[in-house]
Coordinates of C-alpha atoms and ligand atoms in Angstrom, one line a residue:
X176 CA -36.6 0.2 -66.2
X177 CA -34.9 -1.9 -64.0
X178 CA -32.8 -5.0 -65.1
X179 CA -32.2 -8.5 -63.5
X180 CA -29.2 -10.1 -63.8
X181 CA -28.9 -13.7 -62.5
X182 CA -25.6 -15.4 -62.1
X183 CA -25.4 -19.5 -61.6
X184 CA -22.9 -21.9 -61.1
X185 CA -22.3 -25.2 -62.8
X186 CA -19.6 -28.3 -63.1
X187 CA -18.5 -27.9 -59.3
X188 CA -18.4 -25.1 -56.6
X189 CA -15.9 -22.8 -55.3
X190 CA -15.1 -21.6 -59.2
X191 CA -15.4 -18.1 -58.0
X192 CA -19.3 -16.9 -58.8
X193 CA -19.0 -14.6 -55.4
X194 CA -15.7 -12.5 -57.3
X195 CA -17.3 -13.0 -61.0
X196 CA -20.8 -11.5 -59.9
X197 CA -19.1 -8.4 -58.2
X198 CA -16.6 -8.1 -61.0
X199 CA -19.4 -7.6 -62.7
X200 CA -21.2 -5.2 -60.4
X201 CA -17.7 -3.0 -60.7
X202 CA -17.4 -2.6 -64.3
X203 CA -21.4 -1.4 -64.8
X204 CA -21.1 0.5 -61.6
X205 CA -17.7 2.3 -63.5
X206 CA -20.5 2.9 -66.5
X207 CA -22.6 5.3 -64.1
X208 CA -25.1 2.7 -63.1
X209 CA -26.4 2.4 -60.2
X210 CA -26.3 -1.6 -59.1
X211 CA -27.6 -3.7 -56.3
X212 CA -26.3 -7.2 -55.3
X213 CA -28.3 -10.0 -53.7
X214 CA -27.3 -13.6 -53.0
X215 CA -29.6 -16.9 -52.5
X216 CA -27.9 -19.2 -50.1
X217 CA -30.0 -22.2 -50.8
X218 CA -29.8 -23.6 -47.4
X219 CA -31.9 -24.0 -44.6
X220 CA -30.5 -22.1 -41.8
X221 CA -31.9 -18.8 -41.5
X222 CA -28.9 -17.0 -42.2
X223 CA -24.9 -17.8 -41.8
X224 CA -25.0 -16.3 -38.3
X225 CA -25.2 -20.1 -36.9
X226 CA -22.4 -21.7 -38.6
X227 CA -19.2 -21.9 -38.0
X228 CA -16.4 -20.9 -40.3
X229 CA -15.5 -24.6 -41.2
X230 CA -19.0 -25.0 -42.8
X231 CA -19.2 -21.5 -45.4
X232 CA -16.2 -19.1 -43.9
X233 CA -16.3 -16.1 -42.4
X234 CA -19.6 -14.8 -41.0
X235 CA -20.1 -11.3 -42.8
X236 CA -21.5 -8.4 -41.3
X237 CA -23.3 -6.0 -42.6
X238 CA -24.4 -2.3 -41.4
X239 CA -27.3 -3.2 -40.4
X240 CA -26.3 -6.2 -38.4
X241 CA -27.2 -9.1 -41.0
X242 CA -25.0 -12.1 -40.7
X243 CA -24.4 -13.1 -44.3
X244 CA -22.3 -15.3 -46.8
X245 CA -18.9 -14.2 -47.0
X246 CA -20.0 -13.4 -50.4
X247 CA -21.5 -10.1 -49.2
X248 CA -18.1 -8.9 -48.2
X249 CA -16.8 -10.0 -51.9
X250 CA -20.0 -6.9 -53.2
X251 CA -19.1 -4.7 -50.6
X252 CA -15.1 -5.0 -52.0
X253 CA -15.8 -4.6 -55.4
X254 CA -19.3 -2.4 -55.5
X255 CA -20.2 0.6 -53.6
X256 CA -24.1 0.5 -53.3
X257 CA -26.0 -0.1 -50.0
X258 CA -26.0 -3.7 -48.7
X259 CA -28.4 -4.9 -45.6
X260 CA -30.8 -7.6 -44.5
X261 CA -32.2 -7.6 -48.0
X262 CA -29.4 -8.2 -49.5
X263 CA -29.0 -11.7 -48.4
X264 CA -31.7 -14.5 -49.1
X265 CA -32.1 -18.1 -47.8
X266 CA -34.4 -21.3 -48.2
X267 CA -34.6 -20.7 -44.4
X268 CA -36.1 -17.1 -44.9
X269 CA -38.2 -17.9 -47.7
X270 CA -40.3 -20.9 -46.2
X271 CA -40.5 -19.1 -42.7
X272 CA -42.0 -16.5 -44.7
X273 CA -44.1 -19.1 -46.5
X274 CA -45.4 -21.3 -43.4
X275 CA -45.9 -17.8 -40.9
X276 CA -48.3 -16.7 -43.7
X277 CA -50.0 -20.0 -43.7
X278 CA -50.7 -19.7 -40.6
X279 CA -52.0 -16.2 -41.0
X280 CA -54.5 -17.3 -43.1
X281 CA -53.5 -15.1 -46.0
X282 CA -53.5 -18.7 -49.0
X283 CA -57.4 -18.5 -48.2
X284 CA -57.3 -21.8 -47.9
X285 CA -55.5 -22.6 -51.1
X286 CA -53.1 -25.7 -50.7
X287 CA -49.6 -23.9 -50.2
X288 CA -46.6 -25.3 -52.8
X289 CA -43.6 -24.5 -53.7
X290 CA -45.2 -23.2 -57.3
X291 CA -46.6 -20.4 -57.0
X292 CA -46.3 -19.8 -53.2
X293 CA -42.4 -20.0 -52.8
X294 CA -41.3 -19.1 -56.0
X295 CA -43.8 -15.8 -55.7
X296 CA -42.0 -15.5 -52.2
X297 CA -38.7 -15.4 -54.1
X298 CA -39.4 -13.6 -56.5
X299 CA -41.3 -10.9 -54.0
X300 CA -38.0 -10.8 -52.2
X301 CA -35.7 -10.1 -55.1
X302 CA -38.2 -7.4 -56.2
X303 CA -38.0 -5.6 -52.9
X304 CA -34.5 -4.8 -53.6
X305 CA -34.7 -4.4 -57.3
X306 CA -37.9 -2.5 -57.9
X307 CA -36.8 0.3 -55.9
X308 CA -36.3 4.3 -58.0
X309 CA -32.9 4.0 -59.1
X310 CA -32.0 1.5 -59.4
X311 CA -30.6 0.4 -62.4
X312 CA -29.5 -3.3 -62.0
X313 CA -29.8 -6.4 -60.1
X314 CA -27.5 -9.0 -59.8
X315 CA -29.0 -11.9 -58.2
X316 CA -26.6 -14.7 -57.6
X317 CA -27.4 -18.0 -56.9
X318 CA -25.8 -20.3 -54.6
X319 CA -24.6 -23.8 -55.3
X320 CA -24.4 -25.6 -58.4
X321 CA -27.0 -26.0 -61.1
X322 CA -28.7 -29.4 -60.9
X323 CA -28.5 -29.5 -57.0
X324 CA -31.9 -30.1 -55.3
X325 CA -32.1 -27.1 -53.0
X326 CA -31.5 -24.6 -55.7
X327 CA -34.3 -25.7 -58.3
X328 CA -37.1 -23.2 -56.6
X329 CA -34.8 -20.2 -57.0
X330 CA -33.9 -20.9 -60.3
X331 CA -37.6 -21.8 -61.3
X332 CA -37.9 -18.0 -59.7
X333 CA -35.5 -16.8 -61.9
X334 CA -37.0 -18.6 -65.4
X335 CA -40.6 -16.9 -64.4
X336 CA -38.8 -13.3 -64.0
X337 CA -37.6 -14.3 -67.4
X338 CA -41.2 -15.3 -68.1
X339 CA -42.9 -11.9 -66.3
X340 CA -40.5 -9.7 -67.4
X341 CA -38.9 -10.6 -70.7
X342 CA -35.3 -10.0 -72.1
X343 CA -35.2 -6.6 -72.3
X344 CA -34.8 -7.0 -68.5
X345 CA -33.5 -9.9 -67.5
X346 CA -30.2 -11.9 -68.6
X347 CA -28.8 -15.2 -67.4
X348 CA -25.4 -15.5 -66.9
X349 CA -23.5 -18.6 -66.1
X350 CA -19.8 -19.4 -64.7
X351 CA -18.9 -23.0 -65.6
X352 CA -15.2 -24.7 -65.4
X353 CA -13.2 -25.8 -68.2
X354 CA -10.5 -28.0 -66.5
X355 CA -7.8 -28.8 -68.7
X356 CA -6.2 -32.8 -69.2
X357 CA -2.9 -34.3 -69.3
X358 CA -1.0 -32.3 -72.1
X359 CA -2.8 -29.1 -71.7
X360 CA -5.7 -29.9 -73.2
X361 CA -8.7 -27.6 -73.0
X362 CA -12.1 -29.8 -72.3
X363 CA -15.3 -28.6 -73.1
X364 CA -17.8 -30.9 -72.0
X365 CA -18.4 -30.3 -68.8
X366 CA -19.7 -26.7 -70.1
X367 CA -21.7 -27.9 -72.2
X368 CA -23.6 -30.5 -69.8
X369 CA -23.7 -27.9 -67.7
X370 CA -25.8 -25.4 -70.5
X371 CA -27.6 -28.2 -70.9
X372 CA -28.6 -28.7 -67.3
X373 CA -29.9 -25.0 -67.1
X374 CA -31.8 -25.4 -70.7
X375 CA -33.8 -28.7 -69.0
X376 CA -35.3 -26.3 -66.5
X377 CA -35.8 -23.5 -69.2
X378 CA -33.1 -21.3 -69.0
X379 CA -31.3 -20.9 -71.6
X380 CA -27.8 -18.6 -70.5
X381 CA -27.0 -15.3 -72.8
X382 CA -23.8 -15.5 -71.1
X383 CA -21.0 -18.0 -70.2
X384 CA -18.3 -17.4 -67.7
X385 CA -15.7 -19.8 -68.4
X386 CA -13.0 -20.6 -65.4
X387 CA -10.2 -21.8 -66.9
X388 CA -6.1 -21.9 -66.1
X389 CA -5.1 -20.0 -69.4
X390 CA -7.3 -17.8 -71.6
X391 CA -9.5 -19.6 -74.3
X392 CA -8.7 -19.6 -77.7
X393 CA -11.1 -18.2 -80.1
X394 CA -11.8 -21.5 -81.6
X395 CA -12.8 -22.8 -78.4
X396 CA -15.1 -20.2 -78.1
X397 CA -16.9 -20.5 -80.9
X398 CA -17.3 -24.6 -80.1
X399 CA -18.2 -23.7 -76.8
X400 CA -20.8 -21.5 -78.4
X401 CA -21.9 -23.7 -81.3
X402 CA -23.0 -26.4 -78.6
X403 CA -24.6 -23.7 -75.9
X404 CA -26.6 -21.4 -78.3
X405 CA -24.3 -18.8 -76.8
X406 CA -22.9 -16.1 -79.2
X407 CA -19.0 -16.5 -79.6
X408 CA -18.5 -13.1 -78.2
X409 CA -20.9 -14.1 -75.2
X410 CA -18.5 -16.5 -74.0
X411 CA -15.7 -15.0 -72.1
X412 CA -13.0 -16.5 -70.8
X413 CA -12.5 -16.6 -67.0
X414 CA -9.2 -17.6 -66.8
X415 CA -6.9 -17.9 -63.4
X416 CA -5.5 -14.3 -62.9
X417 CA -1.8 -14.6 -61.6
X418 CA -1.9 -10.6 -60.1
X419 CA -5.2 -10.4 -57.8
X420 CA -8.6 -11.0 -57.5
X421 CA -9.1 -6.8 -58.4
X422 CA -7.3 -7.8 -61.6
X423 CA -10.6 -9.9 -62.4
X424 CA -13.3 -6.6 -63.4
X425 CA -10.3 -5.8 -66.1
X426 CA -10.3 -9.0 -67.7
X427 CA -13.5 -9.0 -68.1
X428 CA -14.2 -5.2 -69.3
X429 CA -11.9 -6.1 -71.7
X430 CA -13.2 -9.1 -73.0
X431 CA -16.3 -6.7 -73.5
X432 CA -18.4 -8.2 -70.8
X433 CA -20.2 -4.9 -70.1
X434 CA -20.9 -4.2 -73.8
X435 CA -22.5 -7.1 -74.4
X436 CA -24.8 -6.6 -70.9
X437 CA -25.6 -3.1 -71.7
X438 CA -26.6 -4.3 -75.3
X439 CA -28.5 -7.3 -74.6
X440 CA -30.5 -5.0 -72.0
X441 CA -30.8 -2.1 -73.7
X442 CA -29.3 0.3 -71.2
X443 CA -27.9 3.5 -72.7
X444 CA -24.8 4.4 -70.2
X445 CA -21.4 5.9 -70.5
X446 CA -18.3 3.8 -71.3
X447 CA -16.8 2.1 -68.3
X448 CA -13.9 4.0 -66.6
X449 CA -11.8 1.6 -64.9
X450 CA -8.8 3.7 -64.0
X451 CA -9.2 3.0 -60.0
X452 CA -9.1 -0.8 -60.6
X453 CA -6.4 -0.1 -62.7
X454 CA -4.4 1.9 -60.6
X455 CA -4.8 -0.9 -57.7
X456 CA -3.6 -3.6 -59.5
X457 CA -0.9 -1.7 -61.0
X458 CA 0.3 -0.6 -57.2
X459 CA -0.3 -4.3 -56.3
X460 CA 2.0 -5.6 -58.7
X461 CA 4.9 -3.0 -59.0
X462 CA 5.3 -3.1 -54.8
X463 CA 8.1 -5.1 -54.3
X464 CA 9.0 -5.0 -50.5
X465 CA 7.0 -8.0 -48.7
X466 CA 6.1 -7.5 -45.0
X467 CA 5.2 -10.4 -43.2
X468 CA 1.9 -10.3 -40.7
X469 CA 1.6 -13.4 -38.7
X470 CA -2.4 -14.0 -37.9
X471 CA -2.8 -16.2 -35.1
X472 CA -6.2 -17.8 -34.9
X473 CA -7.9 -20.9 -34.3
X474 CA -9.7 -21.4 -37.9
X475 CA -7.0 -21.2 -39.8
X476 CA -6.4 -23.9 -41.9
X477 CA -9.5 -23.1 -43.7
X478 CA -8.2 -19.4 -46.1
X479 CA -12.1 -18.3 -45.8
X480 CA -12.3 -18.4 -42.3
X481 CA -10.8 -14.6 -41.9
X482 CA -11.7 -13.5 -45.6
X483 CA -12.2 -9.9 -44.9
X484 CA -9.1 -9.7 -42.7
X485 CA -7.3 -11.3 -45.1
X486 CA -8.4 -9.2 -47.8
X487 CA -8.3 -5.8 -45.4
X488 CA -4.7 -6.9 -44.7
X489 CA -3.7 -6.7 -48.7
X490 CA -5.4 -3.4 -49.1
X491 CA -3.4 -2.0 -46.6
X492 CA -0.2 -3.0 -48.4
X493 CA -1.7 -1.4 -51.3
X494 CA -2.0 1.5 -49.5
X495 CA 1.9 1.5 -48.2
X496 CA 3.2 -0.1 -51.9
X497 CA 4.1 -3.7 -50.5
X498 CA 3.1 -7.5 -50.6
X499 CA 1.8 -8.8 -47.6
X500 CA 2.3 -12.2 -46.7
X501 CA -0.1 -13.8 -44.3
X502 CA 1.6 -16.3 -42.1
X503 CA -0.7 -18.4 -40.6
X504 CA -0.1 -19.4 -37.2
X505 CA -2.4 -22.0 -35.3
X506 CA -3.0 -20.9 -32.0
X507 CA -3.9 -24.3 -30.7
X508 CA -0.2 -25.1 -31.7
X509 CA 1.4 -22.8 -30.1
X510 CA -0.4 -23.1 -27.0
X511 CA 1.4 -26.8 -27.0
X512 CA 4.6 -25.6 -26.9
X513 CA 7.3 -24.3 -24.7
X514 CA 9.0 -21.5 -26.8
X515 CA 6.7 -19.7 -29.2
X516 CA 9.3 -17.4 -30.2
X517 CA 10.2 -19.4 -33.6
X518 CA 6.2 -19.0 -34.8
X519 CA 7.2 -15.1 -34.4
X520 CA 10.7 -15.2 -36.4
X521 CA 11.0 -12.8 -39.0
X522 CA 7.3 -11.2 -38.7
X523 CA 6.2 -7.9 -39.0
X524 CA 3.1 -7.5 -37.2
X525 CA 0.5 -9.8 -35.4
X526 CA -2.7 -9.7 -35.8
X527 CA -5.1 -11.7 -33.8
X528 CA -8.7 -12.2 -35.2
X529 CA -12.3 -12.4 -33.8
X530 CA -13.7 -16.0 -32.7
X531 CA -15.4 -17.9 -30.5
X532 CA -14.8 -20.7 -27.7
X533 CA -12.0 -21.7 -25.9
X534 CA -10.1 -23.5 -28.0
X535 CA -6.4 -22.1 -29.1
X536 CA -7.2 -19.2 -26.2
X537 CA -4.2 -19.9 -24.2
X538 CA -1.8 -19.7 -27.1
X539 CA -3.6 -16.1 -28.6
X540 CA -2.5 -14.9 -25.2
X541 CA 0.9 -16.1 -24.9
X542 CA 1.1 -14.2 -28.4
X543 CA 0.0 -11.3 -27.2
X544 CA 2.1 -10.7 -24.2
X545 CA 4.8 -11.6 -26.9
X546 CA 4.2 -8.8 -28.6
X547 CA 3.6 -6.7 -25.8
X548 CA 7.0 -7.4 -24.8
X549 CA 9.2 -7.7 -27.6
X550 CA 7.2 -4.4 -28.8
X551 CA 6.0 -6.1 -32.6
X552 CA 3.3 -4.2 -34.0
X553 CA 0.0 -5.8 -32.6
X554 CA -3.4 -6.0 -33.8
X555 CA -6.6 -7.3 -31.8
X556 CA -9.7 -7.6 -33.4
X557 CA -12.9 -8.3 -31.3
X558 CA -11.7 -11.5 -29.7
X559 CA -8.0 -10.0 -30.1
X560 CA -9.2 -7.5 -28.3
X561 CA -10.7 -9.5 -25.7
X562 CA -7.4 -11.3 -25.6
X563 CA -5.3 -8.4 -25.4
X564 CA -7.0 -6.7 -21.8
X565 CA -6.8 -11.0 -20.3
X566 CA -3.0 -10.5 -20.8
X567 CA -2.9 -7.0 -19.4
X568 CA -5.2 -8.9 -16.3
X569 CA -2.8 -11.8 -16.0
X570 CA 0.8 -10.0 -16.9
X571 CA 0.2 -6.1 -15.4
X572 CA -2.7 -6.3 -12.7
X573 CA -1.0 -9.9 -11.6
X574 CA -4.4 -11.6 -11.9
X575 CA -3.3 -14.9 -12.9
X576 CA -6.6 -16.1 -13.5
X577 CA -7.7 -13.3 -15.5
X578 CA -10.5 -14.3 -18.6
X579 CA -13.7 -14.3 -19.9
X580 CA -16.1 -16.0 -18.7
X581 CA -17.1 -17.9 -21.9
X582 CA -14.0 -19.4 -21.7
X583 CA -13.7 -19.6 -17.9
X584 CA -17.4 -19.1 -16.4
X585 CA -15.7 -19.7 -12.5
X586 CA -12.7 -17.5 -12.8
X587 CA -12.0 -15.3 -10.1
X588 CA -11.0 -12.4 -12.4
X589 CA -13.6 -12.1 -15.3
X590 CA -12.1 -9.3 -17.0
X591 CA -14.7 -9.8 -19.8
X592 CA -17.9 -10.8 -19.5
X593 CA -21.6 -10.9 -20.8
X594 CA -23.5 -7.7 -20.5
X595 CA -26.9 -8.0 -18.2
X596 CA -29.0 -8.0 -20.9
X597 CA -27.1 -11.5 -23.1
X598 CA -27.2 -13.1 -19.8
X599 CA -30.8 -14.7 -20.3
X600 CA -30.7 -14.9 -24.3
X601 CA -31.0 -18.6 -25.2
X602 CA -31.6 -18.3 -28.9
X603 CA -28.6 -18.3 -31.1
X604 CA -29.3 -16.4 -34.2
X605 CA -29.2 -13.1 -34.5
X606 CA -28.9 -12.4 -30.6
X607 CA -25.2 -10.5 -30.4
X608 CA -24.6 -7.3 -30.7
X609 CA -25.0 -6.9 -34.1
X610 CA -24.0 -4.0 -37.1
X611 CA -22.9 -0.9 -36.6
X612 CA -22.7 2.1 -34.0
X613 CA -21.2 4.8 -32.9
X614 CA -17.9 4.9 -30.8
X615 CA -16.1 7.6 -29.2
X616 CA -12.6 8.0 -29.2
X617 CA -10.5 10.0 -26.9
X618 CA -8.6 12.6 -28.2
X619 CA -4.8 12.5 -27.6
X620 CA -4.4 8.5 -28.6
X621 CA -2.6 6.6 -31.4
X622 CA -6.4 5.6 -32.8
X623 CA -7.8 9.1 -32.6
X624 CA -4.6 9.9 -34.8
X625 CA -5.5 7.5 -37.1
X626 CA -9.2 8.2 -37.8
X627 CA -8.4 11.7 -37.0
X628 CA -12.3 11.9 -35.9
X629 CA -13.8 12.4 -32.4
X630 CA -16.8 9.8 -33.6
X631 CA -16.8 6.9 -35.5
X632 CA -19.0 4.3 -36.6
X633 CA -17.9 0.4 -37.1
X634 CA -20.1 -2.9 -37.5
X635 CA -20.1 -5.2 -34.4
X636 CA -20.5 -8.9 -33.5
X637 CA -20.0 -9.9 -30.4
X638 CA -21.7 -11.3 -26.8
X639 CA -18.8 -10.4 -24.5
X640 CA -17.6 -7.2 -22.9
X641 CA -14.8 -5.5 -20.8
X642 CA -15.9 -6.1 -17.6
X643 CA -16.7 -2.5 -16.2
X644 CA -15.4 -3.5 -12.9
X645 CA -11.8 -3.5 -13.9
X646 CA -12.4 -0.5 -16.3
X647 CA -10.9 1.9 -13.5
X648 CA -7.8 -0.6 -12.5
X649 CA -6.8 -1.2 -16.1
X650 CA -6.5 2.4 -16.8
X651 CA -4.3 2.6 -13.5
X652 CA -2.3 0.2 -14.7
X653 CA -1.2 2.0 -18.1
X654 CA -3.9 0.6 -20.3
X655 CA -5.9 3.2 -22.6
X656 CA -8.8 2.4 -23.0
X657 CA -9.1 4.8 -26.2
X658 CA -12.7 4.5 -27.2
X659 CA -16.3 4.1 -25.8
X660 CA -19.7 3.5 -26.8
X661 CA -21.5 6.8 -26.9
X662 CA -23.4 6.7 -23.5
X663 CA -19.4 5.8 -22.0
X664 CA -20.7 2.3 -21.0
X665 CA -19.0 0.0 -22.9
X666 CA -15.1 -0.5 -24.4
X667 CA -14.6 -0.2 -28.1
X668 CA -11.0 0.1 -28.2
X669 CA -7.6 0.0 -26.4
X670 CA -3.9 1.1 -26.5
X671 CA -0.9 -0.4 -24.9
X672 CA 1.2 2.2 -23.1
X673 CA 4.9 2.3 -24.3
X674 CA 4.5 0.1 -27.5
X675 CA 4.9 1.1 -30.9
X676 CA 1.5 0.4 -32.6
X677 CA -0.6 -1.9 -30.1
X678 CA -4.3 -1.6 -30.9
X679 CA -7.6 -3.7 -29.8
X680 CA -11.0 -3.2 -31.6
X681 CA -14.4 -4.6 -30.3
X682 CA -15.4 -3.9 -33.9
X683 CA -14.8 -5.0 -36.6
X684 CA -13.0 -2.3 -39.2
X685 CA -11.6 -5.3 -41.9
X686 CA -15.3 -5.5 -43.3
X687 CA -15.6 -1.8 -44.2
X688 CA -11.8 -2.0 -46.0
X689 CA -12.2 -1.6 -49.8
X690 CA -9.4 -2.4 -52.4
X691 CA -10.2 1.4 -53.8
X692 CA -10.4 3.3 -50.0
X693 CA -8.3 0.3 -47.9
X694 CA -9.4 1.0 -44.2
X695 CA -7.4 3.2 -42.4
X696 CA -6.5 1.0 -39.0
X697 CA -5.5 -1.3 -41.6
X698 CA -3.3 1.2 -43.3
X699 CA -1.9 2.1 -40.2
X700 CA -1.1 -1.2 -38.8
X701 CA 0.9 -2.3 -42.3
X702 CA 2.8 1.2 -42.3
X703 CA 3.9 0.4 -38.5
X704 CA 4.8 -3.0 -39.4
X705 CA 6.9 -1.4 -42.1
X706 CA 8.8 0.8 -39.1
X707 CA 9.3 -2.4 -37.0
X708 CA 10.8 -4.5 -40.1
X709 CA 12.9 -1.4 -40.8
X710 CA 14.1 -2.4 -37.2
Ligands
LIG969 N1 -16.4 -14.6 -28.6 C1 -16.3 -13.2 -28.4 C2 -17.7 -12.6 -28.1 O1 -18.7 -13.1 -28.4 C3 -15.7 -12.5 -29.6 C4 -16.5 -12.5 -30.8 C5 -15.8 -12.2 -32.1 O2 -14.6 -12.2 -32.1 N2 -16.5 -11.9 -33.1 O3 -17.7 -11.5 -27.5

């Protein structure tokens, strides 16, 4: 029978319930079961595909072309089963559900509310995934912090699945913070509101997740437990990991978290075999050479902005057995100043990541034709890429006004561009190209080495193109234009000539990378970046 298991939040947010939800989802997928993940964004819009990165991070993609929370990419790192569309629920989707069926006529005239009409809508949802042959668990987080408005239909859903289904099949688990005062003091109060927050709207937790900077005593536990209802065992202690974030599924395994799941569900499963978690924490911690990748970007002050590129980034060190540093360079800066060189000094590798608008264009492209000519190991993703074939326009063809026109609409040279068919869309969500297809890549080029594949596959998100026009003078000019959509129309990858390791992607390979199978352009890009340090 299939379980539910619902993970919520309480004290504050940003305590980590993305990572403790899919360390979770790792250790009872190492048990042989099979797991699905879902989060509920409590928020109106639709889905993330609409806000920018300052609001909720990175916009994750998945295959088939949803634009999610960057907690999708946290379950994709951590657990290997299917995510799409489904995957992903929103106040936004729910009540556009909701009103469209109003307006169908399918209440039969009842008066609509939000018991039992969006809670059964929620609930409906969360089924679709989890009632599916299979399937042997759910994990349903839930956005946001207990006793916020927005969240109280979802987790009035999730006290009726309690109610309908009964707890053989569903199990509450909550992460809450214990902060520590002045003198190291451990304080449990604010986990116990917290419990008692949830128990007011009839969920009582069989589970607490306790965030803390050093592990909990046992007498702590057992107060913590004493004032919850939560047996001693039942609370584990989330404390700060000093490794990684793939160090976070041990802690917990051994702390017994997946025992006491699989016993207060009743499952009957193997014993959790964690060796591959194991072995990547071991490799992260015994590499000792650092290699330094400077990422120059316009969000990035905010860490969450390039998540998956970030986290892609320190798989491929993994891979090579080093650290990587990310040094983050603000492209807006350097476009203000004279000699950019010093942003460069002692890096490995550039990478620049995707994004949108003009801001900090100017000073991605004076990076790029800095590592064009110094020869630095260069990676362009999506807009990097974009970026990369502008400087080739401006630096190799001599087009000094060579761009894109959604940075420069009047240019003379738009040597990317918006295809026919985005030129009329108005809408904004859910309108790029979106999730993955197929590229071809020419045999005989430093990317066809690396996937060693003649066809490939990698999720998209974009509006712009390489213009087609300048397809045929680029190549002239030295540029290889190493892959292609299937029917040859569009770019989906290029190659600097004469350069070590100089690669731009229209896709978007950092959210398919995996601590346990790190992406191979990623792997790549980190060993040439070794070479160049070597240098
Ligand atoms: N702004 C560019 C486009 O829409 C690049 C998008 C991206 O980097 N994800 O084509």
């Amino acid at each position: 029978m299939n379980k539910y298991i619902f993970v919520t939040g309480g004290v504050c947010s940003s305590l980590g319930k993305g990572v403790a939800a899919s360390s979770l989802g790792a250790i009872l997928e190492s048990r042989g079961l099979s797991v699905r993940m879902i989060k509920i964004d409590p928020y109106i819009n639709v889905d993330a595909g609409t806000m920018s990165p300052y609001q909720h991070g990175e916009v994750f993609v998945t295959d088939d072309g949803a634009e999610t929370d960057l907690d999708l990419g946290n379950y994709e790192r951590f657990v290997s089963s299917p995510l799409g569309k489904e995957n992903s629920i929103t106040t936004g989707q729910i009540y556009r559900e909701v009103i469209q069926k109003e307006r169908e006529g399918k209440y039969l005239g009842k008066t609509v509310q939000v018991i039992p009409h969006v809670t059964d809508e929620i609930k409906q949802r969360i089924c679709k995934t989890g009632e599916v042959p299979g399937v042997d668990v759910t994990i349903i987080e839930i956005g946001g912090t207990v006793g916020d408005i927005e969240s109280i239909p979802f987790l009035e859903a999730a006290r009726q699945f309690m109610h309908d289904f009964g707890k053989k099949r569903v199990l509450f688990v909550h992460l809450t913070l214990v902060p520590t005062v002045s003198g190291g003091e451990f304080k449990t109060k604010p986990t116990q509101h917290s419990a008692k927050a949830l128990l007011e709207i009839g969920i009582q937790p069989d589970i607490l997740l306790c965030r803390s900077e050093e592990p909990l005593r046992e007498e702590l536990r057992h107060k913590i437990s004493l004032f919850t209802n939560v047996e001693p065992e039942a609370v584990i202690s989330a404390y700060n990991v000093s490794t990684t974030i793939y160090e976070i599924p041990l802690t917990f395994a051994e702390q017994g978290l997946d025992e006491i799941v699989v016993r207060k569900l009743g499952i009957d499963c193997k014993k959790s075999d964690l060796r591959p978690w194991h072995e990547v924490v071991n490799t992260y911690v015994n590499a000792k050479k650092i290699i330094r990748i400077g990422i120059l970007g316009k969000y990035i002050e905010l860490h969450d902005s390039y998540k998956s590129i970030f986290e892609a980034l320190l798989h491929g060190g993994i891979a090579n057995n080093v650290k990587v540093e990310l040094v983050k360079i603000d492209s807006e800066q350097c476009e203000q100043s004279d000699d950019i060189a010093p942003y460069f000094k002692d890096i490995d590798g550039i990478l620049i990541p995707g994004g949108f608008g003009q801001r900090g264009i100017e000073g991605m492209i004076a990076g790029v034709s800095y590592a064009r000519i110094n020869k630095i190991p260069c990676f362009g993703i999506c807009l990097g890429m974009q970026i990369m074939v502008i400087e080739y326009g401006r630096s190799i063809l001599g087009y000094s006004d060579a761009n894109s026109t959604e940075f420069a609409p009047q240019a003379e040279h738009s040597l990317v561009c918006l295809l026919e068919e985005q030129i009329d869309v108005k809408a904004y969500g859910g309108t790029m190209r979106l999730g993955k297809s197929d590229t071809l890549l020419r045999k005989n080029t430093l990317i066809h080495k690396i996937y060693n594949k003649d066809k490939i596959a990698e999720r998209h998100r974009h509006r712009y193109e390489v213009s087609n026009v300048y397809k045929k003078e680029l190549m002239n000019k030295g540029l290889i234009i190493s892959g292609v959509t299937f029917d040859e129309s569009l770019v989906e990858s290029i190659e600097w000539p004469d350069h070590p390791w100089g690669i731009g992607v229209q896709f978007h390979p950092e959210f398919k990378s995996r601590p346990i199978s790190p992406h191979v352009l990623f792997i790549s890009f980190i060993s040439a970046c070794i070479e160049y340090g070597k240098k």
